[in-house]
Short mmCIF file of C-alpha atoms and ligand atoms in Angstrom, two decimals:
data_model
loop_
_atom_site.label_atom_id
_atom_site.label_comp_id
_atom_site.label_asym_id
_atom_site.label_seq_id
_atom_site.Cartn_x
_atom_site.Cartn_y
_atom_site.Cartn_z
CA UNK A 1226 -20.17 10.30 -4.48
CA UNK A 1227 -23.45 8.02 -7.11
CA UNK A 1228 -22.66 11.13 -9.99
CA UNK A 1229 -24.17 10.56 -13.48
CA UNK A 1230 -20.97 9.79 -15.38
CA UNK A 1231 -22.79 11.69 -18.79
CA UNK A 1232 -21.54 14.86 -17.94
CA UNK A 1233 -18.48 14.11 -16.71
CA UNK A 1234 -16.33 15.55 -20.28
CA UNK A 1235 -12.93 16.80 -21.30
CA UNK A 1236 -14.20 20.20 -19.14
CA UNK A 1237 -14.91 18.55 -16.75
CA UNK A 1238 -12.42 20.05 -13.32
CA UNK A 1239 -10.60 17.19 -10.94
CA UNK A 1240 -12.10 17.89 -7.80
CA UNK A 1241 -15.81 16.29 -9.95
CA UNK A 1242 -15.11 13.22 -11.35
CA UNK A 1243 -15.71 9.99 -9.60
CA UNK A 1244 -13.20 9.20 -6.97
CA UNK A 1245 -10.68 6.28 -8.96
CA UNK A 1246 -12.79 7.13 -11.99
CA UNK A 1247 -15.40 4.56 -10.81
CA UNK A 1248 -18.29 4.65 -13.38
CA UNK A 1249 -21.26 4.65 -12.13
CA UNK A 1250 -23.32 2.75 -15.11
CA UNK A 1251 -23.52 -0.98 -16.29
CA UNK A 1252 -22.34 -2.51 -20.00
CA UNK A 1253 -20.88 1.05 -20.78
CA UNK A 1254 -18.38 -1.73 -23.21
CA UNK A 1255 -21.60 -1.90 -25.90
CA UNK A 1256 -20.52 2.20 -26.47
CA UNK A 1257 -17.69 0.46 -27.45
CA UNK A 1258 -16.83 -0.22 -31.38
CA UNK A 1259 -13.90 -2.76 -30.86
CA UNK A 1260 -15.05 -4.12 -34.36
CA UNK A 1261 -13.04 -1.45 -35.80
CA UNK A 1262 -10.17 -2.80 -34.36
CA UNK A 1263 -10.18 -6.21 -36.86
CA UNK A 1264 -8.24 -7.53 -39.43
CA UNK A 1265 -9.65 -10.15 -39.82
CA UNK A 1266 -13.15 -11.69 -39.96
CA UNK A 1267 -15.93 -14.05 -39.06
CA UNK A 1268 -18.14 -15.66 -41.98
CA UNK A 1269 -20.88 -17.27 -40.45
CA UNK A 1270 -21.89 -19.96 -43.10
CA UNK A 1271 -25.48 -21.69 -42.31
CA UNK A 1272 -26.39 -23.87 -44.46
CA UNK A 1273 -22.72 -26.09 -42.17
CA UNK A 1274 -23.73 -24.93 -38.21
CA UNK A 1275 -25.37 -27.45 -36.58
CA UNK A 1276 -26.57 -25.00 -33.91
CA UNK A 1277 -23.98 -26.88 -30.93
CA UNK A 1278 -23.01 -24.04 -29.62
CA UNK A 1279 -19.62 -24.44 -29.09
CA UNK A 1280 -19.18 -20.95 -29.93
CA UNK A 1281 -21.12 -18.49 -28.07
CA UNK A 1282 -18.85 -18.97 -24.91
CA UNK A 1283 -15.53 -19.03 -25.87
CA UNK A 1284 -15.87 -15.28 -27.57
CA UNK A 1285 -14.09 -13.21 -24.94
CA UNK A 1286 -15.76 -10.50 -26.51
CA UNK A 1287 -19.53 -12.05 -26.27
CA UNK A 1288 -19.51 -11.15 -30.21
CA UNK A 1289 -21.89 -14.76 -31.20
CA UNK A 1290 -25.84 -13.45 -29.77
CA UNK A 1291 -28.18 -16.32 -29.08
CA UNK A 1292 -32.17 -16.35 -28.95
CA UNK A 1293 -33.82 -19.21 -28.04
CA UNK A 1294 -30.94 -21.48 -28.44
CA UNK A 1295 -29.75 -20.68 -31.49
CA UNK A 1296 -26.80 -19.00 -32.58
CA UNK A 1297 -27.03 -15.92 -34.82
CA UNK A 1298 -25.11 -13.82 -36.79
CA UNK A 1299 -21.83 -11.80 -35.36
CA UNK A 1300 -21.64 -8.29 -33.32
CA UNK A 1301 -19.66 -7.36 -36.08
CA UNK A 1302 -19.42 -3.50 -34.42
CA UNK A 1303 -17.70 -5.38 -31.37
CA UNK A 1304 -15.94 -8.97 -33.13
CA UNK A 1305 -12.03 -7.86 -33.15
CA UNK A 1306 -11.28 -11.13 -35.48
CA UNK A 1307 -9.44 -12.81 -32.90
CA UNK A 1308 -10.95 -16.32 -34.38
CA UNK A 1309 -11.22 -18.25 -31.60
CA UNK A 1310 -14.76 -19.20 -32.16
CA UNK A 1311 -13.79 -20.45 -35.94
CA UNK A 1312 -11.15 -22.49 -33.98
CA UNK A 1313 -13.61 -24.52 -31.62
CA UNK A 1314 -16.90 -25.12 -34.36
CA UNK A 1315 -16.25 -28.53 -35.11
CA UNK A 1316 -18.52 -28.12 -38.15
CA UNK A 1317 -16.51 -25.65 -40.34
CA UNK A 1318 -19.19 -24.14 -40.14
CA UNK A 1319 -16.65 -20.99 -39.70
CA UNK A 1320 -14.10 -19.37 -42.42
CA UNK A 1321 -12.06 -15.76 -42.13
CA UNK A 1322 -12.00 -13.66 -44.55
CA UNK A 1323 -8.89 -10.98 -45.03
CA UNK A 1324 -9.74 -7.42 -44.07
CA UNK A 1325 -13.06 -5.81 -41.47
CA UNK A 1326 -15.49 -6.00 -43.62
CA UNK A 1327 -17.71 -9.84 -44.28
CA UNK A 1328 -18.40 -10.14 -48.11
CA UNK A 1329 -21.74 -9.36 -49.31
CA UNK A 1330 -22.51 -12.30 -50.63
CA UNK A 1331 -21.64 -14.77 -48.10
CA UNK A 1332 -23.23 -12.70 -45.12
CA UNK A 1333 -25.78 -14.83 -43.69
CA UNK A 1334 -28.82 -12.48 -42.22
CA UNK A 1335 -29.35 -12.88 -38.89
CA UNK B 3 -13.95 5.85 28.39
CA UNK B 4 -12.19 4.15 31.33
CA UNK B 5 -8.44 2.31 29.68
CA UNK B 6 -8.73 -1.58 29.70
CA UNK B 7 -5.70 -3.28 29.17
CA UNK B 8 -4.88 -6.59 29.60
CA UNK B 9 -0.79 -7.75 29.67
CA UNK B 10 0.47 -10.51 27.10
CA UNK B 11 3.69 -11.42 26.14
CA UNK B 12 3.93 -11.82 22.33
CA UNK B 13 6.03 -11.27 19.01
CA UNK B 14 5.63 -8.72 17.19
CA UNK B 15 3.63 -10.90 14.20
CA UNK B 16 1.29 -12.65 16.79
CA UNK B 17 0.84 -9.22 17.89
CA UNK B 18 -0.61 -8.00 14.71
CA UNK B 19 -2.24 -11.63 14.26
CA UNK B 20 -4.11 -10.92 17.46
CA UNK B 21 -5.13 -7.71 15.96
CA UNK B 22 -6.51 -9.39 12.90
CA UNK B 23 -8.53 -12.02 14.85
CA UNK B 24 -10.17 -9.16 16.68
CA UNK B 25 -10.65 -7.05 13.77
CA UNK B 26 -11.66 -9.87 11.33
CA UNK B 27 -11.53 -9.05 8.75
CA UNK B 28 -13.87 -10.51 5.55
CA UNK B 29 -11.42 -11.73 2.70
CA UNK B 30 -7.69 -12.41 3.33
CA UNK B 31 -5.17 -12.75 0.20
CA UNK B 32 -1.89 -14.19 1.36
CA UNK B 33 1.17 -15.72 0.19
CA UNK B 34 3.81 -16.54 3.60
CA UNK B 35 7.68 -15.18 2.92
CA UNK B 36 10.01 -15.18 5.57
CA UNK B 37 9.82 -12.93 8.16
CA UNK B 38 6.09 -12.40 8.24
CA UNK B 39 4.83 -15.87 7.23
CA UNK B 40 4.03 -16.57 10.67
CA UNK B 41 0.06 -13.49 9.91
CA UNK B 42 -0.67 -15.79 7.33
CA UNK B 43 -0.10 -18.86 9.76
CA UNK B 44 -1.71 -17.53 12.06
CA UNK B 45 -4.48 -15.73 10.68
CA UNK B 46 -5.71 -19.96 8.96
CA UNK B 47 -4.82 -21.18 12.20
CA UNK B 48 -7.55 -19.03 13.96
CA UNK B 49 -10.07 -19.96 11.19
CA UNK B 50 -9.30 -23.52 11.55
CA UNK B 51 -10.24 -22.62 15.54
CA UNK B 52 -13.24 -21.10 14.57
CA UNK B 53 -12.79 -17.86 16.04
CA UNK B 54 -12.25 -15.79 13.09
CA UNK B 55 -15.29 -16.10 10.25
CA UNK B 56 -12.68 -14.30 7.26
CA UNK B 57 -12.39 -15.86 4.20
CA UNK B 58 -8.78 -17.05 3.66
CA UNK B 59 -7.49 -17.03 -0.43
CA UNK B 60 -3.85 -19.11 -1.28
CA UNK B 61 -2.88 -17.47 -3.88
CA UNK B 62 0.37 -18.97 -6.44
CA UNK B 63 1.85 -15.20 -5.98
CA UNK B 64 2.41 -12.15 -3.89
CA UNK B 65 2.01 -10.93 -7.78
CA UNK B 66 -1.84 -12.04 -7.70
CA UNK B 67 -2.18 -11.75 -3.60
CA UNK B 68 -2.43 -7.79 -4.16
CA UNK B 69 -4.57 -8.76 -7.41
CA UNK B 70 -7.22 -10.46 -4.87
CA UNK B 71 -7.07 -7.62 -2.40
CA UNK B 72 -7.65 -5.67 -5.27
CA UNK B 73 -10.99 -7.79 -6.20
CA UNK B 74 -12.21 -8.24 -2.91
CA UNK B 75 -12.23 -4.48 -1.86
CA UNK B 76 -14.27 -3.47 -4.78
CA UNK B 77 -16.52 -6.22 -4.68
CA UNK B 78 -17.33 -4.32 -0.83
CA UNK B 79 -14.94 -7.02 1.38
CA UNK B 80 -12.67 -5.46 4.32
CA UNK B 81 -9.62 -7.21 3.00
CA UNK B 82 -5.78 -7.44 4.50
CA UNK B 83 -2.86 -9.25 3.10
CA UNK B 84 0.85 -9.54 4.51
CA UNK B 85 3.93 -9.24 2.95
CA UNK B 86 8.52 -8.54 3.05
CA UNK B 87 10.58 -7.93 1.52
CA UNK B 88 10.13 -9.77 -2.40
CA UNK B 89 6.89 -10.42 -2.06
CA UNK B 90 6.06 -6.28 -1.64
CA UNK B 91 8.24 -6.21 -5.39
CA UNK B 92 6.14 -8.48 -6.72
CA UNK B 93 2.92 -6.91 -5.79
CA UNK B 94 5.06 -3.13 -7.41
CA UNK B 95 2.44 -3.25 -10.04
CA UNK B 96 -0.77 -3.45 -8.15
CA UNK B 97 -0.03 -1.32 -4.76
CA UNK B 98 -0.56 1.59 -7.53
CA UNK B 99 -3.72 -0.22 -8.77
CA UNK B 100 -5.24 -0.47 -5.57
CA UNK B 101 -4.05 3.20 -4.66
CA UNK B 102 -5.17 4.49 -7.39
CA UNK B 103 -8.48 2.69 -7.83
CA UNK B 104 -8.57 4.05 -3.94
CA UNK B 105 -9.89 1.06 -1.87
CA UNK B 106 -9.18 0.97 1.69
CA UNK B 107 -6.79 -2.62 1.74
CA UNK B 108 -3.98 -2.42 4.67
CA UNK B 109 -0.98 -4.62 4.18
CA UNK B 110 1.23 -5.36 7.11
CA UNK B 111 4.37 -5.59 5.89
CA UNK B 112 7.56 -7.26 8.29
CA UNK B 113 10.28 -5.15 5.84
CA UNK B 114 12.86 -7.00 5.10
CA UNK B 115 16.47 -6.55 3.06
CA UNK B 116 15.16 -6.54 -0.92
CA UNK B 117 17.96 -8.55 -3.36
CA UNK B 118 20.80 -8.59 -3.54
CA UNK B 119 22.80 -9.80 -2.08
CA UNK B 120 20.21 -12.68 -1.28
CA UNK B 121 19.63 -11.80 2.55
CA UNK B 122 16.10 -12.84 4.84
CA UNK B 123 16.91 -9.76 7.06
CA UNK B 124 15.43 -6.57 8.41
CA UNK B 125 16.21 -2.60 6.94
CA UNK B 126 14.26 -0.71 5.44
CA UNK B 127 14.82 -1.27 1.04
CA UNK B 128 10.81 -2.99 0.23
CA UNK B 129 8.71 -0.32 2.34
CA UNK B 130 10.32 2.56 0.96
CA UNK B 131 11.14 1.33 -2.70
CA UNK B 132 7.16 1.19 -2.36
CA UNK B 133 7.06 4.75 -1.06
CA UNK B 134 5.66 6.75 -4.31
CA UNK B 135 2.80 3.54 -4.85
CA UNK B 136 -0.07 6.32 -2.89
CA UNK B 137 -0.15 3.68 0.42
CA UNK B 138 -0.20 5.24 3.87
CA UNK B 139 2.90 4.05 5.24
CA UNK B 140 3.51 3.58 9.59
CA UNK B 141 6.16 2.66 10.78
CA UNK B 142 6.43 0.80 14.36
CA UNK B 143 9.33 1.06 17.04
CA UNK B 144 8.70 -2.04 19.02
CA UNK B 145 5.14 -4.56 18.90
CA UNK B 146 3.02 -2.65 21.11
CA UNK B 147 3.07 -0.03 18.27
CA UNK B 148 2.55 -2.39 15.49
CA UNK B 149 -0.16 -3.72 17.24
CA UNK B 150 -1.86 -0.37 17.78
CA UNK B 151 -1.02 1.75 14.24
CA UNK B 152 -2.09 -2.36 12.85
CA UNK B 153 -6.01 -1.80 14.47
CA UNK B 154 -5.56 2.70 13.80
CA UNK B 155 -5.32 1.23 10.07
CA UNK B 156 -8.50 0.14 9.13
CA UNK B 157 -10.48 3.56 10.03
CA UNK B 158 -7.64 5.80 8.10
CA UNK B 159 -8.27 4.19 5.23
CA UNK B 160 -11.54 3.58 5.27
CA UNK B 161 -12.50 7.41 5.68
CA UNK B 162 -14.42 9.15 2.52
CA UNK B 163 -11.64 11.51 2.58
CA UNK B 164 -9.31 9.50 2.04
CA UNK B 165 -10.16 5.92 1.10
CA UNK B 166 -6.61 5.36 0.05
CA UNK B 167 -4.66 1.36 1.62
CA UNK B 168 -2.35 1.21 4.26
CA UNK B 169 0.76 -0.34 5.02
CA UNK B 170 2.07 -1.30 8.75
CA UNK B 171 5.30 -1.60 9.25
CA UNK B 172 7.93 -3.16 11.54
CA UNK B 173 10.32 -4.86 11.36
CA UNK B 174 11.62 -8.23 10.22
CA UNK B 175 12.65 -10.04 12.66
CA UNK B 176 14.05 -7.73 15.18
CA UNK B 177 10.19 -6.90 16.54
CA UNK B 178 9.01 -9.70 14.60
CA UNK B 179 9.96 -12.50 15.88
CA UNK B 180 11.23 -10.42 19.63
CA UNK B 181 8.91 -11.75 22.10
CA UNK B 182 7.93 -8.08 24.14
CA UNK B 183 5.44 -7.44 26.98
CA UNK B 184 2.37 -5.43 25.59
CA UNK B 185 -0.86 -4.70 26.61
CA UNK B 186 -4.00 -5.92 24.33
CA UNK B 187 -7.39 -3.78 23.71
CA UNK B 188 -10.32 -6.29 24.49
CA UNK B 189 -12.31 -7.63 21.79
CA UNK B 190 -15.64 -5.51 22.39
CA UNK B 191 -13.28 -2.62 22.24
CA UNK B 192 -10.64 -2.91 18.92
CA UNK B 193 -14.41 -4.63 17.10
CA UNK B 194 -15.80 -0.92 18.03
CA UNK B 195 -13.35 0.78 16.73
CA UNK B 196 -13.51 -0.32 14.18
CA UNK B 197 -16.22 -0.96 12.79
CA UNK B 198 -18.04 -2.27 10.45
CA UNK B 199 -16.85 -2.03 7.27
CA UNK B 200 -20.02 -0.33 4.94
CA UNK B 201 -18.73 0.76 1.40
CA UNK B 202 -21.03 3.26 0.13
CA UNK B 203 -19.96 1.80 -4.07
CA UNK B 204 -19.18 -1.74 -4.62
CA UNK B 205 -19.41 -4.48 -7.26
CA UNK B 206 -21.14 -6.22 -5.04
CA UNK B 207 -24.37 -4.45 -5.87
CA UNK B 208 -27.53 -5.95 -7.28
CA UNK B 209 -29.07 -2.52 -9.05
CA UNK B 210 -26.41 -0.19 -9.11
CA UNK B 211 -24.13 -1.10 -11.75
CA UNK B 212 -19.79 0.31 -11.83
CA UNK B 213 -16.89 -0.14 -13.20
CA UNK B 214 -13.22 -0.02 -10.92
CA UNK B 215 -10.44 0.64 -12.76
CA UNK B 216 -12.08 1.71 -16.54
CA UNK B 217 -8.77 2.88 -18.33
CA UNK B 218 -8.47 6.30 -18.30
CA UNK B 219 -7.32 8.33 -21.25
CA UNK B 220 -5.28 11.08 -20.97
CA UNK B 221 -7.76 14.24 -20.64
CA UNK B 222 -8.71 12.60 -17.64
CA UNK B 223 -5.67 10.55 -16.28
CA UNK B 224 -3.41 13.89 -14.91
CA UNK B 225 -7.05 15.41 -13.39
CA UNK B 226 -7.15 11.35 -11.28
CA UNK B 227 -3.41 11.93 -9.77
CA UNK B 228 -4.35 15.21 -8.76
CA UNK B 229 -7.41 14.14 -6.79
CA UNK B 230 -5.42 11.25 -5.96
CA UNK B 231 -3.20 13.11 -4.32
CA UNK B 232 -5.69 15.35 -2.53
CA UNK B 233 -6.66 11.67 -0.35
CA UNK B 234 -3.36 11.39 0.73
CA UNK B 235 -3.13 14.67 1.56
CA UNK B 236 -6.56 14.94 3.77
CA UNK B 237 -5.01 11.53 5.36
CA UNK B 238 -2.77 13.84 6.98
CA UNK B 239 -6.21 15.23 9.40
CA UNK B 240 -7.89 12.49 9.62
CA UNK B 241 -4.62 10.34 11.41
CA UNK B 242 -3.88 12.73 13.83
CA UNK B 243 -8.22 11.91 14.54
CA UNK B 244 -8.04 8.71 14.52
CA UNK B 245 -4.86 8.35 16.90
CA UNK B 246 -6.52 10.75 18.72
CA UNK B 247 -9.83 8.37 19.58
CA UNK B 248 -7.19 5.21 19.64
CA UNK B 249 -5.92 7.30 22.65
CA UNK B 250 -8.67 8.09 24.74
CA UNK B 251 -9.49 4.20 24.20
CA UNK B 252 -6.12 2.72 25.33
CA UNK B 253 -4.06 5.56 26.59
CA UNK B 254 -1.53 5.70 23.92
CA UNK B 255 -1.11 8.60 22.09
CA UNK B 256 0.36 8.32 18.51
CA UNK B 257 1.43 10.96 15.95
CA UNK B 258 3.03 11.91 12.40
CA UNK B 259 6.25 10.80 15.15
CA UNK B 260 7.55 10.81 18.24
CA UNK B 261 9.46 13.31 19.96
CA UNK B 262 11.75 11.52 22.59
CA UNK B 263 13.32 14.46 24.89
CA UNK B 264 12.97 17.30 22.23
CA UNK B 265 12.39 19.67 23.49
CA UNK B 266 15.31 21.08 24.97
CA UNK B 267 17.47 19.59 22.49
CA UNK B 268 20.80 20.39 20.11
CA UNK B 269 21.60 17.31 18.29
CA UNK B 270 18.91 15.10 17.40
CA UNK B 271 19.18 11.54 15.75
CA UNK B 272 15.67 11.05 12.87
CA UNK B 273 14.72 7.75 12.83
CA UNK B 274 12.34 5.10 11.84
CA UNK B 275 11.60 1.61 12.66
CA UNK B 276 12.86 0.13 15.89
CA UNK B 277 16.62 1.03 15.95
CA UNK B 278 14.57 4.40 17.39
CA UNK B 279 15.27 2.48 20.63
CA UNK B 280 18.30 2.15 20.90
CA UNK B 281 18.94 5.94 19.62
CA UNK B 282 16.55 6.34 22.84
CA UNK B 283 18.25 4.11 25.32
CA UNK B 284 21.92 6.36 24.09
CA UNK B 285 20.52 9.38 24.39
CA UNK B 286 18.71 8.17 28.05
CA UNK B 287 22.93 8.24 28.78
CA UNK B 288 24.21 10.99 26.69
CA UNK B 289 21.33 13.12 28.86
CA UNK B 290 23.56 11.34 32.10
CA UNK B 291 26.81 13.03 31.13
CA UNK B 292 25.19 16.40 30.36
CA UNK B 293 24.50 16.13 25.65
CA UNK B 294 21.37 17.74 24.88
CA UNK B 295 20.85 14.98 22.56
CA UNK B 296 17.04 13.61 21.29
CA UNK B 297 15.34 11.68 18.61
CA UNK B 298 12.64 12.05 16.46
CA UNK B 299 10.87 8.66 15.57
CA UNK B 300 9.12 8.92 12.26
CA UNK B 301 6.16 7.07 12.56
CA UNK B 302 4.23 8.21 9.62
CA UNK B 303 6.24 7.98 7.04
CA UNK B 304 3.00 9.09 3.45
CA UNK B 305 2.00 11.42 4.05
CA UNK B 306 4.88 12.58 4.31
CA UNK B 307 4.80 15.55 7.58
CA UNK B 308 7.53 17.46 6.14
CA UNK B 309 6.17 21.38 8.07
CA UNK B 310 5.42 19.22 11.43
CA UNK B 311 9.38 18.05 11.38
CA UNK B 312 11.25 20.92 11.36
CA UNK B 313 9.00 23.15 13.05
CA UNK B 314 9.87 20.38 15.47
CA UNK B 315 13.76 20.51 14.01
CA UNK B 316 14.02 24.32 14.32
CA UNK B 317 15.78 25.33 17.34
CA UNK B 318 18.06 22.13 17.23
CA UNK B 319 22.27 22.66 16.31
CA UNK B 320 22.17 18.97 13.95
CA UNK B 321 20.46 16.52 12.94
CA UNK B 322 21.29 13.03 12.19
CA UNK B 323 19.29 11.55 9.50
CA UNK B 324 19.49 7.80 9.13
CA UNK B 325 18.27 5.42 5.73
CA UNK B 326 17.19 2.51 7.04
CA UNK B 327 18.50 2.11 2.85
CA UNK B 328 20.82 2.22 0.10
CA UNK B 329 19.28 4.66 -2.66
CA UNK B 330 21.98 4.39 -4.74
CA UNK B 331 21.58 7.27 -6.44
CA UNK B 332 25.11 8.47 -4.91
CA UNK B 333 23.10 10.98 -3.11
CA UNK B 334 21.04 9.29 0.56
CA UNK B 335 18.03 8.08 1.28
CA UNK B 336 15.39 9.02 1.35
CA UNK B 337 14.50 9.58 5.24
CA UNK B 338 17.84 12.51 3.83
CA UNK B 339 16.11 13.72 1.31
CA UNK B 340 13.21 14.32 2.04
CA UNK B 341 13.72 15.68 5.06
CA UNK B 342 16.26 18.36 4.16
CA UNK B 343 13.89 19.08 1.31
CA UNK B 344 11.24 19.51 4.28
CA UNK B 345 13.61 21.72 6.46
CA UNK B 346 14.96 24.21 3.42
CA UNK B 347 11.34 24.42 2.11
CA UNK B 348 10.56 25.78 5.72
CA UNK B 349 13.59 27.82 6.30
CA UNK B 350 14.85 25.95 8.94
CA UNK B 351 18.54 25.87 8.68
CA UNK B 352 19.99 23.95 10.28
CA UNK B 353 23.48 21.05 10.07
CA UNK B 354 22.11 17.92 8.87
CA UNK B 355 24.13 15.01 8.93
CA UNK B 356 22.65 11.29 6.49
CA UNK B 357 23.57 8.55 7.53
CA UNK B 358 23.11 4.75 6.25
CA UNK B 359 22.75 1.64 8.78
CA UNK B 360 21.68 -1.01 9.41
CA UNK B 361 21.54 -2.86 5.97
CA UNK B 362 20.74 -6.47 5.32
CA UNK B 363 20.41 -6.92 9.10
CA UNK B 364 23.87 -4.90 10.38
CA UNK B 365 23.38 -4.71 13.99
CA UNK B 366 23.20 -1.18 14.78
CA UNK B 367 23.90 -0.35 18.71
CA UNK B 368 24.05 1.65 21.40
CA UNK B 369 27.67 2.78 20.20
CA UNK B 370 26.95 3.49 16.89
CA UNK B 371 24.27 6.17 18.41
CA UNK B 372 26.93 7.91 20.45
CA UNK B 373 29.52 8.54 17.83
CA UNK B 374 27.20 9.75 15.73
CA UNK B 375 26.29 12.42 18.35
CA UNK B 376 29.87 12.57 18.88
CA UNK B 377 29.74 13.30 15.19
CA UNK B 378 27.64 15.93 14.82
CA UNK B 379 29.10 17.93 18.34
CA UNK B 380 32.75 17.50 16.35
CA UNK B 381 31.07 19.49 13.39
CA UNK B 382 28.55 21.97 15.55
CA UNK B 383 31.46 22.65 18.33
CA UNK B 384 34.30 22.60 16.10
CA UNK B 385 33.38 22.60 12.32
CA UNK B 386 34.65 18.65 11.78
CA UNK B 387 32.71 18.17 8.37
CA UNK B 388 31.40 14.02 8.49
CA UNK B 389 31.17 12.52 5.46
CA UNK B 390 28.65 12.27 3.45
CA UNK B 391 26.46 9.66 3.55
CA UNK B 392 28.80 7.25 5.70
CA UNK B 393 28.00 4.06 6.07
CA UNK B 394 27.71 2.91 10.21
CA UNK B 395 29.13 -0.64 11.23
CA UNK B 396 30.64 -0.78 8.03
CA UNK B 397 34.17 -2.48 7.22
CA UNK B 398 36.78 -0.33 6.03
CA UNK B 399 40.55 -0.92 5.19
CA UNK B 400 41.29 2.09 6.87
CA UNK B 401 39.43 1.34 9.86
CA UNK B 402 41.25 -2.35 9.41
S1 SF4 C 2006 -19.72 -23.90 -33.28
FE1 SF4 C 2006 -20.15 -24.14 -35.78
S2 SF4 C 2006 -21.64 -25.48 -35.19
FE2 SF4 C 2006 -21.72 -25.22 -33.58
S3 SF4 C 2006 -23.74 -23.37 -33.21
FE3 SF4 C 2006 -21.12 -22.12 -33.31
S4 SF4 C 2006 -21.18 -22.02 -36.05
FE4 SF4 C 2006 -22.98 -23.43 -35.39
S1 SF4 C 2007 -13.41 -13.87 -34.28
FE1 SF4 C 2007 -13.37 -13.36 -31.90
S2 SF4 C 2007 -14.55 -11.62 -31.78
FE2 SF4 C 2007 -15.33 -12.30 -33.32
S3 SF4 C 2007 -17.03 -13.81 -32.67
FE3 SF4 C 2007 -15.08 -15.20 -33.11
S4 SF4 C 2007 -13.92 -14.86 -30.75
FE4 SF4 C 2007 -15.21 -13.28 -30.96
#
């Protein structure tokens, strides 16, 4: 039953697919760059950020990485630009800008 | 194995609740709806009384009941639920997901009409409406069969060749609430028959991550559906094997259908559910007056045993196909459509007449059965045409 799903492709006959199309792998969503769907982009202002960490847990896509109790910059490969983090930031440290690309000058290197 | 039975008397709902107590499934998410409400109610009292350790999830709707059942079964727990009518309708999209995710959930359906008009009594519109959702469907004539079918459901659903959900159906009120004699099996025998649930792949398995029900692009979805259809075909042999094993334990042998006085029958009524009892009674009486009448009582509706039905009917002169549901297709009910198609494909060219009966709890009597057999005889012997898809027991201006 357990199959190496990497060996399955669009030429695989139906008999060789997994039962119910079960994926025998974890965290496969990482391979799918949902960031491309974004029409608005959150921009992080490190100066204003108090590291309260209210934003990270509300992101539906887990796009606000936290390391050593501090949030880092957005994971733009997967951020869909929904703006939930922006709504939740009590300190105005997140701004939404139009478009898929964060403006280069506003971007804080993580 | 020598057969041990415990004599009891109980309703169909009690019989199924008793089977659930004996199986002691891991999880039961359920929302009450007439006429199946007693089942979750009785299971809850078994849990409260410490008789079983099933996790009961009181959900806010049947949509949630089936969603929770899917989650729980995917997590690796043996899961069942109960419902009727609108409850089954509210489970709709999840029914298909349970099947396509190949989850061996067991649902006990107490058949009740679907609105409207709003009505709480028996017909098969709920179960028949779900006939193409990918569930195995097994129908019972009485409380004994509801109990026996329920016990067989788990080994069928959980068999590796199948891995599909199973719906165990009984007629609302007529079976679910009527108290009849029943032979129960000892707890240990039922537990041994059903066995412990050991799924190979499930979500709560540390170190072996899986994803259940992923989005499938067109390049895979059609192949997945074909594989699921093959599992339904595989269910045929598994249902037979489980029935044989059940017969060894209980002394009661089941098949895809019951052939009642069918060997030499010239006129046959094909019927499903509690009304088969009425049909058999009438057939006994007709036989006494020399009419070669018989009953084919369908038990397994999904997978549909068309070859076996054709084989069983090939020597008959005419068959009345009885649907307890209106399909609103300008033709006839699902049994009428599928049986006639099956006969044709298997080149059994006998006379067929489709009837609709018993909608929303309308009585169906031995006199009705005899009248139908009279029509079959008139058709065969005198060439008298019978209107297609006639309603039985309907008030009409013409009759009044
Ligand atoms: S909610 Fe705002 S202030 Fe708090 S950690 Fe996130 S960005 Fe910084
Ligand atoms: S915009 Fe939405 S997806 Fe992007 S980081 Fe904020 S909450 Fe997450």
